[in-house]
JSON list of C-alpha atoms in Angstrom, two decimals:
[
{"chain": "U", "resi": 1, "resn": "UNK", "atom": "CA", "xyz": [0.00, 0.00, 0.00]},
{"chain": "U", "resi": 2, "resn": "UNK", "atom": "CA", "xyz": [2.80, 2.44, 0.71]},
{"chain": "U", "resi": 3, "resn": "UNK", "atom": "CA", "xyz": [4.02, 2.11, -2.88]},
{"chain": "U", "resi": 4, "resn": "UNK", "atom": "CA", "xyz": [0.61, 3.02, -4.27]},
{"chain": "U", "resi": 5, "resn": "UNK", "atom": "CA", "xyz": [0.19, 5.87, -1.79]},
{"chain": "U", "resi": 6, "resn": "UNK", "atom": "CA", "xyz": [3.59, 7.39, -2.50]},
{"chain": "U", "resi": 7, "resn": "UNK", "atom": "CA", "xyz": [3.09, 7.06, -6.25]},
{"chain": "U", "resi": 8, "resn": "UNK", "atom": "CA", "xyz": [-0.39, 8.62, -6.01]},
{"chain": "U", "resi": 9, "resn": "UNK", "atom": "CA", "xyz": [1.21, 11.66, -4.38]},
{"chain": "U", "resi": 10, "resn": "UNK", "atom": "CA", "xyz": [3.17, 12.14, -7.63]},
{"chain": "U", "resi": 11, "resn": "UNK", "atom": "CA", "xyz": [-0.17, 13.15, -9.12]},
{"chain": "U", "resi": 12, "resn": "UNK", "atom": "CA", "xyz": [-0.29, 16.03, -6.65]},
{"chain": "U", "resi": 13, "resn": "UNK", "atom": "CA", "xyz": [3.38, 17.11, -6.80]},
{"chain": "U", "resi": 14, "resn": "UNK", "atom": "CA", "xyz": [5.52, 15.28, -9.34]},
{"chain": "U", "resi": 15, "resn": "UNK", "atom": "CA", "xyz": [8.82, 15.95, -7.59]},
{"chain": "U", "resi": 16, "resn": "UNK", "atom": "CA", "xyz": [7.70, 15.54, -3.99]},
{"chain": "U", "resi": 17, "resn": "UNK", "atom": "CA", "xyz": [7.68, 11.75, -3.67]},
{"chain": "U", "resi": 18, "resn": "UNK", "atom": "CA", "xyz": [10.96, 11.19, -5.56]},
{"chain": "U", "resi": 19, "resn": "UNK", "atom": "CA", "xyz": [12.63, 13.86, -3.41]},
{"chain": "U", "resi": 20, "resn": "UNK", "atom": "CA", "xyz": [11.29, 12.41, -0.16]},
{"chain": "U", "resi": 21, "resn": "UNK", "atom": "CA", "xyz": [12.27, 8.89, -1.24]},
{"chain": "U", "resi": 22, "resn": "UNK", "atom": "CA", "xyz": [15.78, 10.13, -2.10]},
{"chain": "U", "resi": 23, "resn": "UNK", "atom": "CA", "xyz": [16.06, 11.79, 1.30]},
{"chain": "U", "resi": 24, "resn": "UNK", "atom": "CA", "xyz": [15.07, 8.53, 2.98]},
{"chain": "U", "resi": 25, "resn": "UNK", "atom": "CA", "xyz": [17.66, 6.63, 0.95]},
{"chain": "U", "resi": 26, "resn": "UNK", "atom": "CA", "xyz": [20.28, 9.23, 1.90]},
{"chain": "U", "resi": 27, "resn": "UNK", "atom": "CA", "xyz": [19.39, 8.84, 5.59]},
{"chain": "U", "resi": 28, "resn": "UNK", "atom": "CA", "xyz": [19.50, 5.04, 5.43]},
{"chain": "U", "resi": 29, "resn": "UNK", "atom": "CA", "xyz": [15.76, 4.60, 5.95]},
{"chain": "U", "resi": 30, "resn": "UNK", "atom": "CA", "xyz": [15.28, 2.80, 2.63]},
{"chain": "U", "resi": 31, "resn": "UNK", "atom": "CA", "xyz": [17.74, 0.18, 1.45]},
{"chain": "U", "resi": 32, "resn": "UNK", "atom": "CA", "xyz": [17.97, -2.29, -1.42]},
{"chain": "U", "resi": 33, "resn": "UNK", "atom": "CA", "xyz": [18.50, 0.37, -4.08]},
{"chain": "U", "resi": 34, "resn": "UNK", "atom": "CA", "xyz": [22.12, -0.41, -4.95]},
{"chain": "U", "resi": 35, "resn": "UNK", "atom": "CA", "xyz": [21.74, -0.82, -8.71]},
{"chain": "U", "resi": 36, "resn": "UNK", "atom": "CA", "xyz": [21.10, 1.73, -11.48]},
{"chain": "U", "resi": 37, "resn": "UNK", "atom": "CA", "xyz": [19.11, 3.89, -11.80]},
{"chain": "U", "resi": 38, "resn": "UNK", "atom": "CA", "xyz": [18.19, 3.84, -8.12]},
{"chain": "U", "resi": 39, "resn": "UNK", "atom": "CA", "xyz": [21.74, 3.91, -6.75]},
{"chain": "U", "resi": 40, "resn": "UNK", "atom": "CA", "xyz": [21.92, 7.66, -7.48]},
{"chain": "U", "resi": 41, "resn": "UNK", "atom": "CA", "xyz": [18.88, 8.55, -5.38]},
{"chain": "U", "resi": 42, "resn": "UNK", "atom": "CA", "xyz": [20.79, 9.23, -2.15]},
{"chain": "U", "resi": 43, "resn": "UNK", "atom": "CA", "xyz": [23.40, 11.50, -3.75]},
{"chain": "U", "resi": 44, "resn": "UNK", "atom": "CA", "xyz": [20.66, 13.35, -5.66]},
{"chain": "U", "resi": 45, "resn": "UNK", "atom": "CA", "xyz": [18.53, 13.99, -2.55]},
{"chain": "U", "resi": 46, "resn": "UNK", "atom": "CA", "xyz": [19.52, 17.62, -1.99]},
{"chain": "U", "resi": 47, "resn": "UNK", "atom": "CA", "xyz": [19.03, 18.58, -5.63]},
{"chain": "U", "resi": 48, "resn": "UNK", "atom": "CA", "xyz": [15.65, 16.85, -5.70]},
{"chain": "U", "resi": 49, "resn": "UNK", "atom": "CA", "xyz": [14.56, 18.62, -2.51]},
{"chain": "U", "resi": 50, "resn": "UNK", "atom": "CA", "xyz": [15.43, 21.99, -4.08]},
{"chain": "U", "resi": 51, "resn": "UNK", "atom": "CA", "xyz": [13.50, 21.08, -7.23]},
{"chain": "U", "resi": 52, "resn": "UNK", "atom": "CA", "xyz": [10.55, 19.98, -5.08]},
{"chain": "U", "resi": 53, "resn": "UNK", "atom": "CA", "xyz": [10.54, 23.35, -3.31]},
{"chain": "U", "resi": 54, "resn": "UNK", "atom": "CA", "xyz": [10.65, 25.10, -6.69]},
{"chain": "U", "resi": 55, "resn": "UNK", "atom": "CA", "xyz": [7.69, 23.07, -7.93]},
{"chain": "U", "resi": 56, "resn": "UNK", "atom": "CA", "xyz": [5.74, 23.95, -4.80]},
{"chain": "U", "resi": 57, "resn": "UNK", "atom": "CA", "xyz": [6.44, 27.66, -5.30]},
{"chain": "U", "resi": 58, "resn": "UNK", "atom": "CA", "xyz": [5.67, 27.55, -9.03]},
{"chain": "U", "resi": 59, "resn": "UNK", "atom": "CA", "xyz": [2.32, 25.89, -8.33]},
{"chain": "U", "resi": 60, "resn": "UNK", "atom": "CA", "xyz": [1.13, 29.08, -6.67]},
{"chain": "U", "resi": 61, "resn": "UNK", "atom": "CA", "xyz": [1.64, 31.10, -9.88]},
{"chain": "U", "resi": 62, "resn": "UNK", "atom": "CA", "xyz": [-0.28, 31.26, -13.13]},
{"chain": "U", "resi": 63, "resn": "UNK", "atom": "CA", "xyz": [2.87, 30.28, -15.04]},
{"chain": "U", "resi": 64, "resn": "UNK", "atom": "CA", "xyz": [2.36, 26.54, -14.55]},
{"chain": "U", "resi": 65, "resn": "UNK", "atom": "CA", "xyz": [0.11, 24.72, -17.05]},
{"chain": "U", "resi": 66, "resn": "UNK", "atom": "CA", "xyz": [-2.85, 22.69, -15.84]},
{"chain": "U", "resi": 67, "resn": "UNK", "atom": "CA", "xyz": [-1.70, 19.45, -14.24]},
{"chain": "U", "resi": 68, "resn": "UNK", "atom": "CA", "xyz": [-4.09, 17.50, -16.47]},
{"chain": "U", "resi": 69, "resn": "UNK", "atom": "CA", "xyz": [-2.61, 18.81, -19.73]},
{"chain": "U", "resi": 70, "resn": "UNK", "atom": "CA", "xyz": [-0.56, 16.25, -21.64]},
{"chain": "U", "resi": 71, "resn": "UNK", "atom": "CA", "xyz": [2.96, 17.29, -20.61]},
{"chain": "U", "resi": 72, "resn": "UNK", "atom": "CA", "xyz": [2.39, 17.58, -16.86]},
{"chain": "U", "resi": 73, "resn": "UNK", "atom": "CA", "xyz": [0.20, 14.44, -16.79]},
{"chain": "U", "resi": 74, "resn": "UNK", "atom": "CA", "xyz": [2.86, 12.37, -18.56]},
{"chain": "U", "resi": 75, "resn": "UNK", "atom": "CA", "xyz": [5.53, 13.77, -16.23]},
{"chain": "U", "resi": 76, "resn": "UNK", "atom": "CA", "xyz": [3.49, 12.82, -13.17]},
{"chain": "U", "resi": 77, "resn": "UNK", "atom": "CA", "xyz": [2.87, 9.32, -14.54]},
{"chain": "U", "resi": 78, "resn": "UNK", "atom": "CA", "xyz": [6.61, 8.87, -15.19]},
{"chain": "U", "resi": 79, "resn": "UNK", "atom": "CA", "xyz": [7.42, 10.17, -11.72]},
{"chain": "U", "resi": 80, "resn": "UNK", "atom": "CA", "xyz": [4.93, 7.70, -10.22]},
{"chain": "U", "resi": 81, "resn": "UNK", "atom": "CA", "xyz": [6.39, 4.89, -12.34]},
{"chain": "U", "resi": 82, "resn": "UNK", "atom": "CA", "xyz": [9.90, 5.68, -11.06]},
{"chain": "U", "resi": 83, "resn": "UNK", "atom": "CA", "xyz": [8.74, 5.79, -7.45]},
{"chain": "U", "resi": 84, "resn": "UNK", "atom": "CA", "xyz": [6.78, 2.56, -7.87]},
{"chain": "U", "resi": 85, "resn": "UNK", "atom": "CA", "xyz": [9.74, 0.76, -9.44]},
{"chain": "U", "resi": 86, "resn": "UNK", "atom": "CA", "xyz": [12.10, 2.02, -6.72]},
{"chain": "U", "resi": 87, "resn": "UNK", "atom": "CA", "xyz": [9.78, 0.98, -3.91]},
{"chain": "U", "resi": 88, "resn": "UNK", "atom": "CA", "xyz": [9.35, -2.50, -5.40]},
{"chain": "U", "resi": 89, "resn": "UNK", "atom": "CA", "xyz": [13.13, -2.81, -5.91]},
{"chain": "U", "resi": 90, "resn": "UNK", "atom": "CA", "xyz": [13.71, -1.74, -2.31]},
{"chain": "U", "resi": 91, "resn": "UNK", "atom": "CA", "xyz": [11.50, -4.66, -1.24]},
{"chain": "U", "resi": 92, "resn": "UNK", "atom": "CA", "xyz": [13.48, -7.08, -3.41]},
{"chain": "U", "resi": 93, "resn": "UNK", "atom": "CA", "xyz": [10.81, -7.34, -6.09]},
{"chain": "U", "resi": 94, "resn": "UNK", "atom": "CA", "xyz": [11.00, -6.73, -9.83]},
{"chain": "U", "resi": 95, "resn": "UNK", "atom": "CA", "xyz": [10.69, -3.07, -10.71]},
{"chain": "U", "resi": 96, "resn": "UNK", "atom": "CA", "xyz": [8.48, -3.39, -13.81]},
{"chain": "U", "resi": 97, "resn": "UNK", "atom": "CA", "xyz": [5.23, -4.21, -11.97]},
{"chain": "U", "resi": 98, "resn": "UNK", "atom": "CA", "xyz": [6.01, -1.42, -9.53]},
{"chain": "U", "resi": 99, "resn": "UNK", "atom": "CA", "xyz": [6.50, 1.00, -12.42]},
{"chain": "U", "resi": 100, "resn": "UNK", "atom": "CA", "xyz": [3.14, 0.09, -13.93]},
{"chain": "U", "resi": 101, "resn": "UNK", "atom": "CA", "xyz": [1.26, 0.32, -10.64]},
{"chain": "U", "resi": 102, "resn": "UNK", "atom": "CA", "xyz": [3.12, 3.53, -9.76]},
{"chain": "U", "resi": 103, "resn": "UNK", "atom": "CA", "xyz": [2.25, 5.20, -13.05]},
{"chain": "U", "resi": 104, "resn": "UNK", "atom": "CA", "xyz": [-1.41, 4.26, -12.76]},
{"chain": "U", "resi": 105, "resn": "UNK", "atom": "CA", "xyz": [-1.50, 5.40, -9.13]},
{"chain": "U", "resi": 106, "resn": "UNK", "atom": "CA", "xyz": [0.04, 8.75, -10.07]},
{"chain": "U", "resi": 107, "resn": "UNK", "atom": "CA", "xyz": [-2.65, 9.30, -12.70]},
{"chain": "U", "resi": 108, "resn": "UNK", "atom": "CA", "xyz": [-5.36, 8.37, -10.20]},
{"chain": "U", "resi": 109, "resn": "UNK", "atom": "CA", "xyz": [-3.83, 10.82, -7.72]},
{"chain": "U", "resi": 110, "resn": "UNK", "atom": "CA", "xyz": [-3.63, 13.47, -10.43]},
{"chain": "U", "resi": 111, "resn": "UNK", "atom": "CA", "xyz": [-7.32, 13.32, -11.27]},
{"chain": "U", "resi": 112, "resn": "UNK", "atom": "CA", "xyz": [-8.43, 13.01, -7.64]},
{"chain": "U", "resi": 113, "resn": "UNK", "atom": "CA", "xyz": [-6.33, 16.04, -6.67]},
{"chain": "U", "resi": 114, "resn": "UNK", "atom": "CA", "xyz": [-7.58, 18.00, -9.66]},
{"chain": "U", "resi": 115, "resn": "UNK", "atom": "CA", "xyz": [-11.20, 17.29, -8.77]},
{"chain": "U", "resi": 116, "resn": "UNK", "atom": "CA", "xyz": [-10.61, 18.20, -5.12]},
{"chain": "U", "resi": 117, "resn": "UNK", "atom": "CA", "xyz": [-8.88, 21.45, -6.13]},
{"chain": "U", "resi": 118, "resn": "UNK", "atom": "CA", "xyz": [-11.77, 22.43, -8.39]},
{"chain": "U", "resi": 119, "resn": "UNK", "atom": "CA", "xyz": [-14.24, 21.82, -5.57]},
{"chain": "U", "resi": 120, "resn": "UNK", "atom": "CA", "xyz": [-12.08, 23.65, -3.03]},
{"chain": "U", "resi": 121, "resn": "UNK", "atom": "CA", "xyz": [-11.78, 26.64, -5.37]},
{"chain": "U", "resi": 122, "resn": "UNK", "atom": "CA", "xyz": [-15.42, 27.39, -4.61]},
{"chain": "U", "resi": 123, "resn": "UNK", "atom": "CA", "xyz": [-14.50, 28.05, -0.97]},
{"chain": "U", "resi": 124, "resn": "UNK", "atom": "CA", "xyz": [-10.74, 28.70, -0.72]},
{"chain": "U", "resi": 125, "resn": "UNK", "atom": "CA", "xyz": [-8.30, 30.85, -2.65]},
{"chain": "U", "resi": 126, "resn": "UNK", "atom": "CA", "xyz": [-6.35, 28.63, -5.06]},
{"chain": "U", "resi": 127, "resn": "UNK", "atom": "CA", "xyz": [-2.91, 29.39, -3.52]},
{"chain": "U", "resi": 128, "resn": "UNK", "atom": "CA", "xyz": [-4.20, 28.34, -0.09]},
{"chain": "U", "resi": 129, "resn": "UNK", "atom": "CA", "xyz": [-5.43, 25.03, -1.50]},
{"chain": "U", "resi": 130, "resn": "UNK", "atom": "CA", "xyz": [-2.00, 24.64, -3.11]},
{"chain": "U", "resi": 131, "resn": "UNK", "atom": "CA", "xyz": [-0.35, 25.04, 0.29]},
{"chain": "U", "resi": 132, "resn": "UNK", "atom": "CA", "xyz": [-2.67, 22.38, 1.71]},
{"chain": "U", "resi": 133, "resn": "UNK", "atom": "CA", "xyz": [-1.63, 20.06, -1.12]},
{"chain": "U", "resi": 134, "resn": "UNK", "atom": "CA", "xyz": [2.03, 20.76, -0.30]},
{"chain": "U", "resi": 135, "resn": "UNK", "atom": "CA", "xyz": [1.43, 19.86, 3.35]},
{"chain": "U", "resi": 136, "resn": "UNK", "atom": "CA", "xyz": [-0.33, 16.65, 2.32]},
{"chain": "U", "resi": 137, "resn": "UNK", "atom": "CA", "xyz": [2.59, 15.61, 0.10]},
{"chain": "U", "resi": 138, "resn": "UNK", "atom": "CA", "xyz": [5.19, 16.45, 2.75]},
{"chain": "U", "resi": 139, "resn": "UNK", "atom": "CA", "xyz": [3.43, 14.72, 5.65]},
{"chain": "U", "resi": 140, "resn": "UNK", "atom": "CA", "xyz": [2.12, 11.67, 3.80]},
{"chain": "U", "resi": 141, "resn": "UNK", "atom": "CA", "xyz": [5.30, 11.28, 1.74]},
{"chain": "U", "resi": 142, "resn": "UNK", "atom": "CA", "xyz": [7.53, 11.47, 4.80]},
{"chain": "U", "resi": 143, "resn": "UNK", "atom": "CA", "xyz": [5.39, 8.91, 6.60]},
{"chain": "U", "resi": 144, "resn": "UNK", "atom": "CA", "xyz": [5.35, 6.53, 3.63]},
{"chain": "U", "resi": 145, "resn": "UNK", "atom": "CA", "xyz": [9.14, 6.59, 3.28]},
{"chain": "U", "resi": 146, "resn": "UNK", "atom": "CA", "xyz": [9.87, 5.67, 6.90]},
{"chain": "U", "resi": 147, "resn": "UNK", "atom": "CA", "xyz": [11.24, 2.20, 7.68]},
{"chain": "U", "resi": 148, "resn": "UNK", "atom": "CA", "xyz": [8.40, 1.42, 10.06]},
{"chain": "U", "resi": 149, "resn": "UNK", "atom": "CA", "xyz": [5.66, 2.28, 7.54]},
{"chain": "U", "resi": 150, "resn": "UNK", "atom": "CA", "xyz": [3.41, -0.59, 6.44]},
{"chain": "U", "resi": 151, "resn": "UNK", "atom": "CA", "xyz": [5.02, -2.67, 3.71]},
{"chain": "U", "resi": 152, "resn": "UNK", "atom": "CA", "xyz": [4.07, -2.22, 0.06]}
]
């Protein structure tokens, strides 16, 4: 379940889950990722965290295209696929099924978050809802990448 949850968060913020996973690898909370392409996650953690912060800031502007447009949707699916494959590999399983389930979960998260944001826009300013999404990604993502979290 944690794989699907973390990948679904890619639909909300494409860089959040990979950055939080990389930070957990860097801190020794997630092991089993010693082969390419996952073996670079730990060293890339700081760069990914900076990119995540940039994505969170950019989301509050009108410069970012709709998350459901083709480019952002494909990027979120690929991010979810990477997270899913990494989480499966960390558990000693083949990465391909994790990539498929991660990509599908990211798309499900994307459309659920988009629907929630549209509903929330009736009651909250859009940037405030964006901050709430950021908090969700940070809290849920950090929880899902802990060693003691429920297994995939």
